[in-house]
Tab-separated table of C-alpha atoms and ligand atoms in Angstrom:
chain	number	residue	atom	x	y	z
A	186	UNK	CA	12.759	1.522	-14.070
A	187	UNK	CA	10.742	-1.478	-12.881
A	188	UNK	CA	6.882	-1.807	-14.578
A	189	UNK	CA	5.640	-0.001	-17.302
A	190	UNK	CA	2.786	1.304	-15.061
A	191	UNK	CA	5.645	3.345	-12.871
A	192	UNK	CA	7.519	4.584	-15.483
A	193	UNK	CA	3.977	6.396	-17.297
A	194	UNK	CA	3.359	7.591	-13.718
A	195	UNK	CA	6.303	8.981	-13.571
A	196	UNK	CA	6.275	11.361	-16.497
A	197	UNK	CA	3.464	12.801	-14.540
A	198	UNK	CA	4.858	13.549	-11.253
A	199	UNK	CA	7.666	14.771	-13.739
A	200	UNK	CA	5.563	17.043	-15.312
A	201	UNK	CA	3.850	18.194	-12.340
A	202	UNK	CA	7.326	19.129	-10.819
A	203	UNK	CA	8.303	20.550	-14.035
A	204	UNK	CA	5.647	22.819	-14.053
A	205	UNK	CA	5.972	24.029	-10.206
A	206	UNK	CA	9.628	24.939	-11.168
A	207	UNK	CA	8.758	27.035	-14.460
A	208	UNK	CA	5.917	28.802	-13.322
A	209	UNK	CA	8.128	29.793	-10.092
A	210	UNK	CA	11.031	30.811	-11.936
A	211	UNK	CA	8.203	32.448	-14.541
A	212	UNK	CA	6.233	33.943	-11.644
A	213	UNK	CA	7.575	37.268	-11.600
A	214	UNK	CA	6.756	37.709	-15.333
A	215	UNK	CA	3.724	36.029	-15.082
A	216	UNK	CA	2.529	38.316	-12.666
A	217	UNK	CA	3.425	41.144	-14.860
A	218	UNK	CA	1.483	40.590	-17.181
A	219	UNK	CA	-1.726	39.686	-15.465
A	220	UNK	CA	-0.604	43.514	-13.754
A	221	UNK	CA	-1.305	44.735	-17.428
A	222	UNK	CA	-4.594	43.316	-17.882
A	223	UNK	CA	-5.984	41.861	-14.808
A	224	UNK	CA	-5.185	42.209	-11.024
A	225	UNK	CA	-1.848	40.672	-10.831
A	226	UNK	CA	-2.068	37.248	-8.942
A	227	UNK	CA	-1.425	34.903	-11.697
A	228	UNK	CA	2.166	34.317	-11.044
A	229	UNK	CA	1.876	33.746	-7.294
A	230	UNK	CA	-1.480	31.671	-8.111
A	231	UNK	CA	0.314	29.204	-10.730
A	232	UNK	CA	2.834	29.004	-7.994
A	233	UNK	CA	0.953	28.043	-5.116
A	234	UNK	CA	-1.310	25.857	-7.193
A	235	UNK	CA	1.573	23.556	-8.751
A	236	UNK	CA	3.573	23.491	-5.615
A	237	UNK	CA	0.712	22.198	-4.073
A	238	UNK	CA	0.539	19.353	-6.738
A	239	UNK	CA	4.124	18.405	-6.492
A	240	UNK	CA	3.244	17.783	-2.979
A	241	UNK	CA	0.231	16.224	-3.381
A	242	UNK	CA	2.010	13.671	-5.977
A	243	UNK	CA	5.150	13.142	-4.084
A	244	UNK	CA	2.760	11.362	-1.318
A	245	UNK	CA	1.078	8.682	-3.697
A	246	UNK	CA	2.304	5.477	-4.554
A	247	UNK	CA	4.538	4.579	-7.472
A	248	UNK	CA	1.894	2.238	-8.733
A	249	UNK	CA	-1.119	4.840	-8.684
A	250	UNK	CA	-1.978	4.863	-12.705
A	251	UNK	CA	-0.817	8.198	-14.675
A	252	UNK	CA	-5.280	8.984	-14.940
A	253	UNK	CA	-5.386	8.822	-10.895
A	254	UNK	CA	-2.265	11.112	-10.346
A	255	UNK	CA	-3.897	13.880	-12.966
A	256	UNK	CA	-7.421	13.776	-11.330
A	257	UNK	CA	-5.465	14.281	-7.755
A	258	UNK	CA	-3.556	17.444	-9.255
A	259	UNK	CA	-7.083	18.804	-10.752
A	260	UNK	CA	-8.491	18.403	-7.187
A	261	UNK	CA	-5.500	20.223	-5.430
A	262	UNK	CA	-5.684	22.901	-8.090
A	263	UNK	CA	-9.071	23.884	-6.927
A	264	UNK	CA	-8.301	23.679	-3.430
A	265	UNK	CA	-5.519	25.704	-3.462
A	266	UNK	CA	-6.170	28.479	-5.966
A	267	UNK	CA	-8.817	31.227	-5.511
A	268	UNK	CA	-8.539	33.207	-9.323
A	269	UNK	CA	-9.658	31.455	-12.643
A	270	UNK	CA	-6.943	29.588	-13.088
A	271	UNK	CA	-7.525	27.091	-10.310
A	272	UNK	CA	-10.969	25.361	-11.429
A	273	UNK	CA	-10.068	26.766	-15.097
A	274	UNK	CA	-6.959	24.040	-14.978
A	275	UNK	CA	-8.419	21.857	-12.177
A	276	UNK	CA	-11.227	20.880	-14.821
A	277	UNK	CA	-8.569	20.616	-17.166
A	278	UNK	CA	-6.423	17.936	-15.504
A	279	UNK	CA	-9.097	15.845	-13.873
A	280	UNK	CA	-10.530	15.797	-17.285
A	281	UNK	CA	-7.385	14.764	-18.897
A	282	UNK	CA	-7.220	12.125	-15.833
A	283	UNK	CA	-10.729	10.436	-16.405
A	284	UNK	CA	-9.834	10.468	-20.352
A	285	UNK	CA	-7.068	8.472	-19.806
A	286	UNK	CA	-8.587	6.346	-17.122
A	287	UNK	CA	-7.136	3.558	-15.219
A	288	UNK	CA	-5.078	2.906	-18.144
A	289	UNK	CA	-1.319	1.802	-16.662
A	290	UNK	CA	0.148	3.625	-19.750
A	291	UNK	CA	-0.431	5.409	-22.820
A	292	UNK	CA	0.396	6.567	-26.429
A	293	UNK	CA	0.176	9.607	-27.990
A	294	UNK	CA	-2.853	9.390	-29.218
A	295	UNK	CA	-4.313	8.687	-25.945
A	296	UNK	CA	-2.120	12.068	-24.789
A	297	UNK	CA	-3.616	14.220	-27.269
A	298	UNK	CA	-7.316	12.555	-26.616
A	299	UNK	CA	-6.499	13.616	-22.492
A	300	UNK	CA	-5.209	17.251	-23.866
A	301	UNK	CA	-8.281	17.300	-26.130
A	302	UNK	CA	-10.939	16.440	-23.341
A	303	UNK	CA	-9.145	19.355	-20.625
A	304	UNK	CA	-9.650	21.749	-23.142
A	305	UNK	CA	-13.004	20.315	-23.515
A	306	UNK	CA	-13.511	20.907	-19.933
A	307	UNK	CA	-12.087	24.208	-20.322
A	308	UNK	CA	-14.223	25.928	-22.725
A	309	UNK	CA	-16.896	23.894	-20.490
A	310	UNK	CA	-16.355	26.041	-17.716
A	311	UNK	CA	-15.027	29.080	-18.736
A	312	UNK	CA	-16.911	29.334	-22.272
A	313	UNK	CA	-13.855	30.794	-24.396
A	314	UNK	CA	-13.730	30.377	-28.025
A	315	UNK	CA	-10.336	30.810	-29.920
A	316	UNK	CA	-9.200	34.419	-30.283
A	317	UNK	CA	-10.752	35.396	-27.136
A	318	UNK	CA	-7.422	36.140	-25.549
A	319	UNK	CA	-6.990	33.201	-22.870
A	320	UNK	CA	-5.334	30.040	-22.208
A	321	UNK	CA	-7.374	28.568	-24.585
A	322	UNK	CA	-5.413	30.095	-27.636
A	323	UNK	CA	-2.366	28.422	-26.954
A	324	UNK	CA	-3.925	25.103	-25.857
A	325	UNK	CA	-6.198	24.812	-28.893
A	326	UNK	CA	-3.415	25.227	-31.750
A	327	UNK	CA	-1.042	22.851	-29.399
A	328	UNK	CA	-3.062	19.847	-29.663
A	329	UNK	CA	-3.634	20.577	-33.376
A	330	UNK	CA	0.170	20.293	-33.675
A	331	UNK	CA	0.349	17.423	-31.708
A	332	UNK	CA	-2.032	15.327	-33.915
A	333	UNK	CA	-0.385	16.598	-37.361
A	334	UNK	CA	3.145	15.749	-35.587
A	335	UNK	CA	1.550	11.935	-34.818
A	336	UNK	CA	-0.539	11.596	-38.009
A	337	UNK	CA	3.112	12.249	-40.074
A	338	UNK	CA	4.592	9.218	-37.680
A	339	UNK	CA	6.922	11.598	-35.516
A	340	UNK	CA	7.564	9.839	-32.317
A	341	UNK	CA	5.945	11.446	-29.627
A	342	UNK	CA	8.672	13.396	-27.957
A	343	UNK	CA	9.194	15.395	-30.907
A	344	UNK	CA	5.547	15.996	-31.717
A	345	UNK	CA	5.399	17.573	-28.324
A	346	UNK	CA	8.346	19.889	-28.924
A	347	UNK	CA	5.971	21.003	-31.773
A	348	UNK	CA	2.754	21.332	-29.660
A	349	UNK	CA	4.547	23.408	-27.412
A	350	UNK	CA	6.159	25.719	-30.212
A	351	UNK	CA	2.430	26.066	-31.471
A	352	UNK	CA	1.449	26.967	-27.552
A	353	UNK	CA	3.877	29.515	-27.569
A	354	UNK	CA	3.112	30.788	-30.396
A	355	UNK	CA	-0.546	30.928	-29.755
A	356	UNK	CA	-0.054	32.926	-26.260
A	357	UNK	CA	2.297	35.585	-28.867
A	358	UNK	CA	-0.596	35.598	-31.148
A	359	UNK	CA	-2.534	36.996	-27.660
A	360	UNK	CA	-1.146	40.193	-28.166
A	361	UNK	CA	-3.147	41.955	-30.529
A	362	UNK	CA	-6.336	40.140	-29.234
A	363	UNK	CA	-8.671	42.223	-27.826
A	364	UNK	CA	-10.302	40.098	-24.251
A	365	UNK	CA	-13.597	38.737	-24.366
A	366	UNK	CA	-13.437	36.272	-21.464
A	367	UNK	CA	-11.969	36.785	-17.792
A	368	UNK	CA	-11.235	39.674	-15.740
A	369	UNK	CA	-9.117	41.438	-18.591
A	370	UNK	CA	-12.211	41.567	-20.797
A	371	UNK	CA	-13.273	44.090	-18.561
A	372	UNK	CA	-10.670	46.515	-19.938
A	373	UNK	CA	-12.339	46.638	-23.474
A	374	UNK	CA	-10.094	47.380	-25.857
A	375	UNK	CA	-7.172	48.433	-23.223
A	376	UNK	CA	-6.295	45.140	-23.299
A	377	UNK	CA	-4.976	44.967	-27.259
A	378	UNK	CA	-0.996	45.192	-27.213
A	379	UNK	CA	-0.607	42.570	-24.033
A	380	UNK	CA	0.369	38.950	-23.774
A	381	UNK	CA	-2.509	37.316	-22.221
A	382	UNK	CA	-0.851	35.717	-18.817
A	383	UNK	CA	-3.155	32.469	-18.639
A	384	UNK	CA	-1.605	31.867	-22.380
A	385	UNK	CA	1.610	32.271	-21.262
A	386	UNK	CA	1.730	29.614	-18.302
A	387	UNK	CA	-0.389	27.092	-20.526
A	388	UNK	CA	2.658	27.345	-22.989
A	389	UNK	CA	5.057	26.867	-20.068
A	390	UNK	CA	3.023	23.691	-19.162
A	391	UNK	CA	2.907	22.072	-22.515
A	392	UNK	CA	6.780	22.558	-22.587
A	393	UNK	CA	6.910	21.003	-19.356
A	394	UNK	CA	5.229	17.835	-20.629
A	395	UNK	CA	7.485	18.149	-23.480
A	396	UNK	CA	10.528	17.774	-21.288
A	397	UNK	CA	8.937	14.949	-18.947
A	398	UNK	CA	8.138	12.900	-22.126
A	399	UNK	CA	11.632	13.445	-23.832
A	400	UNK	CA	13.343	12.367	-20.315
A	401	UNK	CA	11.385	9.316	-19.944
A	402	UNK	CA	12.042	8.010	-23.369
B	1049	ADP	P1	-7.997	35.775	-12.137
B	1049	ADP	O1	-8.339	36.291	-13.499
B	1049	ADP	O2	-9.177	35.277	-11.394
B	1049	ADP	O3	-7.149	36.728	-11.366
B	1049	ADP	P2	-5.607	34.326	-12.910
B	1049	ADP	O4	-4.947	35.658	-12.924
B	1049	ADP	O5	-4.903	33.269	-12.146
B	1049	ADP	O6	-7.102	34.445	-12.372
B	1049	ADP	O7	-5.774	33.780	-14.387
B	1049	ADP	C1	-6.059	34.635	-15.460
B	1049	ADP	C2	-6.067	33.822	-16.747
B	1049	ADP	O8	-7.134	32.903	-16.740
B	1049	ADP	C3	-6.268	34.661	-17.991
B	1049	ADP	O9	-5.046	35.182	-18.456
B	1049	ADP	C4	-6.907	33.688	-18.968
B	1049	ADP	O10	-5.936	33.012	-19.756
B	1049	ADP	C5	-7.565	32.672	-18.057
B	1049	ADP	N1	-9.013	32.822	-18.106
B	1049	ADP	C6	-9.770	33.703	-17.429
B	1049	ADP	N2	-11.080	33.530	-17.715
B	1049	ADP	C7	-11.137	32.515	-18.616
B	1049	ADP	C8	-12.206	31.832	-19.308
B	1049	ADP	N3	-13.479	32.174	-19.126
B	1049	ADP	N4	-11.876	30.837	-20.143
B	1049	ADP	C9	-10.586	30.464	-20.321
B	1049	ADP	N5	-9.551	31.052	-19.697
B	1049	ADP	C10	-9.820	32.069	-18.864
B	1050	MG	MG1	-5.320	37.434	-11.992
């Protein structure tokens, strides 16, 4: 480890990779259940969006601050993926990226300020409140737990294990949801009874950060 700017850069290249590994060993079930309620792509588009950012972050220099590297992935993101969830998490990330600036590191408040402002950009974009059935409900009760975890004076690896148990459990509570936003609100109420699929990889990415954090410190 040299300088304190590298090794807060580095939990998000971590991350990045993290996530381009989970959502390709998650693809095929990913894909599934965007089969059940939409058209199917959003395995292979989480895939070919994140391996694009591991890419994309493998070529920048170690000293490029942890804001820069998350505006680059946003930008990638919407290069690189033609459904929703390209500019859905593209706003996300370079959101999260200009929250945190051109700070060198951060704390966990700062993390859940960056979480706080890409679901900002989220609902932004795609105009989804809570129990609309998308990525939203497992993003909005994640950075809730996140803040109750730091505001009891957990350390910040194991707040995140609980901000992604709440993101997982918010892309469960999906299931019953009937979709209001997105192509499966098109279904009406055919799509009650289905994981929503954007949910799903959201909670997959949360874990991810989870992981990068918990190796870094
Ligand atoms: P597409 O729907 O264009 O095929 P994907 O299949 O990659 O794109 O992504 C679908 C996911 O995107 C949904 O499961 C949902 O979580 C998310 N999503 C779609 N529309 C919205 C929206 N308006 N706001 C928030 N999330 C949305
Ligand atoms: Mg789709």
């Amino acid at each position: 480890m040299t300088t304190e700017a590298a090794v807060q850069a580095a939990i998000v290249t971590t991350w990045m990779r993290d996530v381009a590994e989970a959502v390709k060993a998650e693809s095929g079930h990913l894909t599934q259940l965007d089969a059940a309620i939409g058209d199917g792509d959003h395995g292979v588009n989480m895939e070919r969006g994140f391996s694009a950012v591991e890419k994309a972050l493998a070529g920048q220099n170690a000293e490029v601050p942890p804001g820069r590297l998350l505006i680059v992935a946003g930008k990638t993101l919407v290069s690189t993926v033609g459904g929703a969830s390209g500019p859905l998490w593209g706003v996300a990330l370079r959101r999260a990226g200009r929250s945190l600036g051109d700070v060198e590191s951060f704390d966990g408040e700062q993390l859940a300020d960056a979480l706080q402002a890409a679901i900002d950009g989220v609902v932004e974009l795609g105009a989804a409140a809570p129990g609309d059935k998308t990525m939203v409900d497992a993003l909005v009760p994640s950075v809730e737990a996140l803040r109750r975890g730091l505001a009891a004076g957990e350390p910040l690896d194991r707040a995140l294990a609980s901000a992604a148990d709440a993101a997982e459990e918010g892309a469960r509570s999906t299931v019953p949801m009937q979709a209001r936003k997105g192509r499966a609100s098109y279904l009406g109420e055919r799509s009650i009874g289905h994981q929503d699929p954007g949910a799903t990889s959201s909670a997959l990415i949360i874990r991810a950060l989870e992981r990068a954090v918990s190796q870094a410190s």
